[in-house]
PDB file of C-alpha atoms in Angstrom:
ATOM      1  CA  UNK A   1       0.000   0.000   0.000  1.00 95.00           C
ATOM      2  CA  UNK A   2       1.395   3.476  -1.059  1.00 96.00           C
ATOM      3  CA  UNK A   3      -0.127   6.078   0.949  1.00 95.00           C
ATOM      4  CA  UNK A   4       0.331   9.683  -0.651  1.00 94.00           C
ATOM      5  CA  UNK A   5       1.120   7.732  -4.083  1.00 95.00           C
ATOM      6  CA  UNK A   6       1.055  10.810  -6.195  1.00 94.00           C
ATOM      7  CA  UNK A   7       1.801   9.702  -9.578  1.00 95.00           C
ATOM      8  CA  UNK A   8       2.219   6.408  -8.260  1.00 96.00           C
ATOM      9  CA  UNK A   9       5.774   6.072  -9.210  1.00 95.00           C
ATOM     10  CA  UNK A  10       6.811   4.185  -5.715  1.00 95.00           C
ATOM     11  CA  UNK A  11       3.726   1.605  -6.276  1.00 96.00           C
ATOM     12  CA  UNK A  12       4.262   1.175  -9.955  1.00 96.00           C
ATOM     13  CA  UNK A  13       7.942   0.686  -9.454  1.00 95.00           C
ATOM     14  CA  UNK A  14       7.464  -1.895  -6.471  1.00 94.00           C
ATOM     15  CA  UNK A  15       4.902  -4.127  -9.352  1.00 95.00           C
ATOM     16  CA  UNK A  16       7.762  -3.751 -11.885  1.00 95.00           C
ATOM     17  CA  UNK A  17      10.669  -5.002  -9.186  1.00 93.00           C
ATOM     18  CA  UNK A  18       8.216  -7.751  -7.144  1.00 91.00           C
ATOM     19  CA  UNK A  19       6.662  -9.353  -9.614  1.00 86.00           C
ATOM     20  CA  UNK A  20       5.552 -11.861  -6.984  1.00 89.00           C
ATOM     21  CA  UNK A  21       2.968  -9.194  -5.237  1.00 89.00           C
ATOM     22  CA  UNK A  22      -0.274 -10.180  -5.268  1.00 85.00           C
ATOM     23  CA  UNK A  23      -2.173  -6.933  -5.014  1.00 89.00           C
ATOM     24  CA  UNK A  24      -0.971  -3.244  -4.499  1.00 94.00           C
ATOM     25  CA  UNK A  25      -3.064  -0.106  -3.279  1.00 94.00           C
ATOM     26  CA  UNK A  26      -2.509   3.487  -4.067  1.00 96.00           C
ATOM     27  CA  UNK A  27      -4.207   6.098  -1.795  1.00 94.00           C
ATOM     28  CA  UNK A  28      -4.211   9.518  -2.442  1.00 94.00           C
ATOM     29  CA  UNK A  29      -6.306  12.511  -1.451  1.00 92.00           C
ATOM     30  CA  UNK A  30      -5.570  14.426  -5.153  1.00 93.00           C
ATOM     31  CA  UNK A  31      -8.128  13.171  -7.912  1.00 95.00           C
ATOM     32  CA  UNK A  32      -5.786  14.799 -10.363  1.00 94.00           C
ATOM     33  CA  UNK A  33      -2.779  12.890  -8.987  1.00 95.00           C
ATOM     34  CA  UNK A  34      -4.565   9.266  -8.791  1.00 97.00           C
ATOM     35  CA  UNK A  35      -5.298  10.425 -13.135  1.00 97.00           C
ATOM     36  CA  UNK A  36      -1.992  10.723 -13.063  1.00 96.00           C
ATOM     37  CA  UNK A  37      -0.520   7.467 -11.338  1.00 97.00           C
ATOM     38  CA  UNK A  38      -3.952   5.624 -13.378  1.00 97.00           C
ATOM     39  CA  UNK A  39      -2.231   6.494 -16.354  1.00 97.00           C
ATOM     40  CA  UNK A  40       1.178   5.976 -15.749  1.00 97.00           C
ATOM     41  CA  UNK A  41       0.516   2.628 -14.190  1.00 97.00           C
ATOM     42  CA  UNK A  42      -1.359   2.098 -18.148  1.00 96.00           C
ATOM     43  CA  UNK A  43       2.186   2.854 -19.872  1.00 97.00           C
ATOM     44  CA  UNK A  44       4.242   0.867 -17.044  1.00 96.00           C
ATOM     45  CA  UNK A  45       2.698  -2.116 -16.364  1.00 95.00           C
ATOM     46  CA  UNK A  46       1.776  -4.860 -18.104  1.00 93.00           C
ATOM     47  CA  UNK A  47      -2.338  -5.893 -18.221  1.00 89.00           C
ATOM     48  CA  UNK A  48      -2.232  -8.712 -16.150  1.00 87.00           C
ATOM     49  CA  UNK A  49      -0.290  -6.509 -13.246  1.00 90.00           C
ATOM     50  CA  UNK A  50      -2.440  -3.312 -13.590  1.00 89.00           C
ATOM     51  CA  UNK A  51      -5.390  -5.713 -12.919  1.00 88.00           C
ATOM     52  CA  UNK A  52      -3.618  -6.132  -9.573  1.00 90.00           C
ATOM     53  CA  UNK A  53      -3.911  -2.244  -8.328  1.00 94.00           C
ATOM     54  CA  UNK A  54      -7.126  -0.595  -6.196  1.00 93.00           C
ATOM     55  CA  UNK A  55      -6.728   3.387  -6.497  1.00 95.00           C
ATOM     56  CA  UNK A  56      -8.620   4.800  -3.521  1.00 93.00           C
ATOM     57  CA  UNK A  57      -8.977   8.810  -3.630  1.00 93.00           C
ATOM     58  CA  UNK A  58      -8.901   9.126   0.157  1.00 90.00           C
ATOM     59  CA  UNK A  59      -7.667  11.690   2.589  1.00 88.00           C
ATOM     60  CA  UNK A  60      -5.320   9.258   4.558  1.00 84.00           C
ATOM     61  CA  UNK A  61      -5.342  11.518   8.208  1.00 77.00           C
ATOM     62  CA  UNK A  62      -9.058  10.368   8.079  1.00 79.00           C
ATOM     63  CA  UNK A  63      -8.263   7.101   6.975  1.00 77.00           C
ATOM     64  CA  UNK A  64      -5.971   6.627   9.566  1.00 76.00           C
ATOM     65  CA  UNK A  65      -7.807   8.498  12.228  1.00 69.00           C
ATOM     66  CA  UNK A  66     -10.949   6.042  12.398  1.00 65.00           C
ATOM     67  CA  UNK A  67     -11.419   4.404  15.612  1.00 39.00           C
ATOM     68  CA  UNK A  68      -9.899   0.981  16.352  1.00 43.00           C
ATOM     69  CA  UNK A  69     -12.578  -0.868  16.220  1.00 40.00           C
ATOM     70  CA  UNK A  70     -13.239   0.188  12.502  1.00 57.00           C
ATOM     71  CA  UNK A  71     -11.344  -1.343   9.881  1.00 52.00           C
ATOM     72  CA  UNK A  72      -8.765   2.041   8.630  1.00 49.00           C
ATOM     73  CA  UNK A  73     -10.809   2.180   5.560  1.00 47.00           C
ATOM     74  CA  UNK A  74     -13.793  -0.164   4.291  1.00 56.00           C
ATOM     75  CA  UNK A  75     -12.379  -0.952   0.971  1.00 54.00           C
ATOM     76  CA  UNK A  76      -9.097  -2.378   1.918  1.00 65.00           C
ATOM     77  CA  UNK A  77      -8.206  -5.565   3.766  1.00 80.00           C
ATOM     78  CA  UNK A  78      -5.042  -4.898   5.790  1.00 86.00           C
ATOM     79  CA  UNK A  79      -1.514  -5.287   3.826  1.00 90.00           C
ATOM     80  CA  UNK A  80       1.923  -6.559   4.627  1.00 93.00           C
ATOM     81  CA  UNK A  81       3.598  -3.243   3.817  1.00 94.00           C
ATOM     82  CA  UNK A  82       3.314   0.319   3.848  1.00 95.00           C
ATOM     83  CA  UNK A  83       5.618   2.695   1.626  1.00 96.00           C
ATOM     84  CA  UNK A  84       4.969   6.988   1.891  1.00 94.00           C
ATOM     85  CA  UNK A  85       6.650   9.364   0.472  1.00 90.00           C
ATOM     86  CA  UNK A  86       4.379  12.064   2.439  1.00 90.00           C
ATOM     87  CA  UNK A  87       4.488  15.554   2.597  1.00 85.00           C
ATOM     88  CA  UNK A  88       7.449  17.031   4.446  1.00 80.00           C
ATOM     89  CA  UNK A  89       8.413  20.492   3.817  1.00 80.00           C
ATOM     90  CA  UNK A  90       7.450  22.516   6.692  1.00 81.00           C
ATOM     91  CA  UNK A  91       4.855  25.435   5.547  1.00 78.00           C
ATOM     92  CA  UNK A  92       7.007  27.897   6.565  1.00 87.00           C
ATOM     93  CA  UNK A  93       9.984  26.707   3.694  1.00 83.00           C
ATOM     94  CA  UNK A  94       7.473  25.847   1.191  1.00 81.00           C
ATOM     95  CA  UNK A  95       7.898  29.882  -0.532  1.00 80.00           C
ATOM     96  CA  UNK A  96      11.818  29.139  -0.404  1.00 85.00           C
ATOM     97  CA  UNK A  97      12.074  25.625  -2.606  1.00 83.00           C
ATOM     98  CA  UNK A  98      12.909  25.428  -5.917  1.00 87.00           C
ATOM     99  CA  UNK A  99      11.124  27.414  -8.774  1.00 86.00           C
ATOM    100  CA  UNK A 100      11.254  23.592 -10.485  1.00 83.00           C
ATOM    101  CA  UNK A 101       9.269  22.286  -7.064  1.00 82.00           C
ATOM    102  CA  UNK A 102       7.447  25.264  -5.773  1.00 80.00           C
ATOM    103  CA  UNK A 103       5.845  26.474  -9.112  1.00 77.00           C
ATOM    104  CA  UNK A 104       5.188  22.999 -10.574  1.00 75.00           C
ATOM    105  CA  UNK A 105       4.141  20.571  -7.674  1.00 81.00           C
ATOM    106  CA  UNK A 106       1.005  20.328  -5.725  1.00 78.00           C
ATOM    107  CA  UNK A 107       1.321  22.185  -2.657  1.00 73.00           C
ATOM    108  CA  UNK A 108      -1.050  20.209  -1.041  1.00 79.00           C
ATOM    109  CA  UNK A 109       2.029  16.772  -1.820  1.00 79.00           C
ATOM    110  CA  UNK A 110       4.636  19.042  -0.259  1.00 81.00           C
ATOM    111  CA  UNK A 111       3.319  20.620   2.668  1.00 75.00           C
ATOM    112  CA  UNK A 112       3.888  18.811   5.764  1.00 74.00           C
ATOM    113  CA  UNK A 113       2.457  21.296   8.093  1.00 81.00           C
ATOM    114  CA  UNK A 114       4.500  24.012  10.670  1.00 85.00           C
ATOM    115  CA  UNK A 115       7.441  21.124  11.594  1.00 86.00           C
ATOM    116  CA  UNK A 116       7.054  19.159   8.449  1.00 83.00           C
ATOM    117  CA  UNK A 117       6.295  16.418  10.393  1.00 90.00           C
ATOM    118  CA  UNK A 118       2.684  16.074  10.695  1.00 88.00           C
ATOM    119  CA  UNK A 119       2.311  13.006   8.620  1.00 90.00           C
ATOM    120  CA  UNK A 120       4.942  11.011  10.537  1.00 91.00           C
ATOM    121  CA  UNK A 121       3.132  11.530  13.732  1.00 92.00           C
ATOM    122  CA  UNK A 122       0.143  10.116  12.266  1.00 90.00           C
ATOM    123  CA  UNK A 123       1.945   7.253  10.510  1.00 92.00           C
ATOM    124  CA  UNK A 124       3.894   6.279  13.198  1.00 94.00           C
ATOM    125  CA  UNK A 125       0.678   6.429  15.540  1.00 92.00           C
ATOM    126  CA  UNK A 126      -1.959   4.560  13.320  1.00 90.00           C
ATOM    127  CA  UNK A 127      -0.419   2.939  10.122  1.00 91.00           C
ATOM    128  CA  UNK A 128      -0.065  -0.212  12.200  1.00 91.00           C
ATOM    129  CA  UNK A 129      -3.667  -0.698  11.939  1.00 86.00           C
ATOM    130  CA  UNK A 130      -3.788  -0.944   7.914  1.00 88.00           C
ATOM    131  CA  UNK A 131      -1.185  -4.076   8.735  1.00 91.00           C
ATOM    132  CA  UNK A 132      -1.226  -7.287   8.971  1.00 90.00           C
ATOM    133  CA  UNK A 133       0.954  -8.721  11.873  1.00 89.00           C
ATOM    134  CA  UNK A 134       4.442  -8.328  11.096  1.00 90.00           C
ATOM    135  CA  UNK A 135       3.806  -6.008   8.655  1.00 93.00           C
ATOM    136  CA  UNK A 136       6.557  -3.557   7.681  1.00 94.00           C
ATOM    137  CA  UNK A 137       6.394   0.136   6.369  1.00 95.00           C
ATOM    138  CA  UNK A 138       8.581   2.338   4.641  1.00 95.00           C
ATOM    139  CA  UNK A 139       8.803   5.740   4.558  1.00 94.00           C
ATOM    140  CA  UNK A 140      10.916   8.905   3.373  1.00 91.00           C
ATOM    141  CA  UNK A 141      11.553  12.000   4.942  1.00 91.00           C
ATOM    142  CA  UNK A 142      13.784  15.137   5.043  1.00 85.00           C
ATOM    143  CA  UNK A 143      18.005  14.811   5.599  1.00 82.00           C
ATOM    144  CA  UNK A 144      17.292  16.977   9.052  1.00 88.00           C
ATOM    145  CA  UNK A 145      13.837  14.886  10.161  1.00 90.00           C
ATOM    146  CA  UNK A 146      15.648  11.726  10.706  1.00 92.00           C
ATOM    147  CA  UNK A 147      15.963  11.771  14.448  1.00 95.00           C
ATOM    148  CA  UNK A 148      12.509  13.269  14.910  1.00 95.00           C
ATOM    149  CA  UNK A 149      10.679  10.949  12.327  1.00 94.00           C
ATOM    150  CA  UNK A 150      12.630   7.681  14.038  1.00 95.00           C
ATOM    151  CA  UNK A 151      11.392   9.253  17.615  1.00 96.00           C
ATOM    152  CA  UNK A 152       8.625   9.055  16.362  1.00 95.00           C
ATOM    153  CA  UNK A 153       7.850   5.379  15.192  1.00 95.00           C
ATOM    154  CA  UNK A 154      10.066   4.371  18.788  1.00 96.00           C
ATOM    155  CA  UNK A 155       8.032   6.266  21.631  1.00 96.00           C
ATOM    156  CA  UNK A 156       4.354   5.080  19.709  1.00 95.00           C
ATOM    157  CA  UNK A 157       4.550   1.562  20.794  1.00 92.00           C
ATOM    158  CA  UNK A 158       3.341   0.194  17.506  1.00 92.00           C
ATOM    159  CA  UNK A 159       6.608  -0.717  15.949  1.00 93.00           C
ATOM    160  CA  UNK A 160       9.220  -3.873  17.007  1.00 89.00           C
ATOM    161  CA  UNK A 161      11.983  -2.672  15.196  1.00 90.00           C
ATOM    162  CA  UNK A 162      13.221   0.850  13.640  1.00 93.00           C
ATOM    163  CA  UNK A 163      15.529   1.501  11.354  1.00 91.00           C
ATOM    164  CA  UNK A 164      17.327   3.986   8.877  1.00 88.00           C
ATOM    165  CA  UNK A 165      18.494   3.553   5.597  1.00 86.00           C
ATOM    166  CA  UNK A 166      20.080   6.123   3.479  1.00 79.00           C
ATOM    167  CA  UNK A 167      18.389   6.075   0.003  1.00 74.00           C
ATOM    168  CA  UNK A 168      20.107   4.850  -2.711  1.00 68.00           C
ATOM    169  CA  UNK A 169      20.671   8.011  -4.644  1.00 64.00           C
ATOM    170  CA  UNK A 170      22.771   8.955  -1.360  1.00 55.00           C
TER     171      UNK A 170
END
């Protein structure tokens, strides 16, 4: 499950480099970008794998923010991972990025509130329930969140193990 998919480039990618997964789920609050991932998932991937994918437009803080006794969200059965590439450029820095970013992205995929780290909180505090047990999740976040965004999935209680991982274009 992608959550904040955008184009859908993380979930499309994962089909194209696990050919053994059996289903995949993009979630993303923008119409326009689930169009976008929709189509590029058309180009990508063959038939047989785009048959595979659910696109749920979805604002995932409500999704996530259900009680516990719900399932996170009706349409989905729980998953064995998570990947997010959320918003994480606190509003305050979102004026300063790059014309390239700030002119041609979504705001609404690049702000991630005052700190930046809105999304983490709620990932790190509810995620688990969109999981099956032993599930793992994923996630990418700013060079100076790391401490924060690992404090994060630590002090919730829902997570056995945390790690870091620079990414490979490091």
């Amino acid at each position: 499950m992608d959550l904040c998919c955008g184009s859908g480039c993380l979930l499309i990618t994962s089909l194209l480099e696990l050919p053994s997964l059996e289903k995949a789920v993009g979630v993303d609050i923008s119409e326009n970008a689930l169009q976008i991932a929709r189509t590029n998932a058309r180009r990508m991937l063959p038939s047989s794998t785009r048959s595979q994918v659910q696109w749920i437009n979805a604002d995932v803080f409500s999704m996530l923010q259900r009680e516990a006794t719900e399932s996170a969200h009706g349409d989905v059965e729980p998953v064995d991972c998570i990947i997010s590439n959320p918003p994480y450029i606190p509003s305050k820095d979102l004026l300063s990025l790059d014309v390239e970013v700030r002119d041609h992205e979504p705001h609404i995929a690049l702000n991630g509130g005052e700190t930046g780290l809105l999304f983490y909180q709620l990932l790190a505090d509810h995620a688990h329930r969109l999981l099956n047990e032993n599930g793992l999740i994923f996630v990418e976040f700013g060079v100076e969140q790391k401490e924060s965004v690992m404090d994060m999935f630590e002090k919730s209680g829902h997570w056995a193990w945390v790690e870091n991982r620079k990414d490979w274009s490091s």
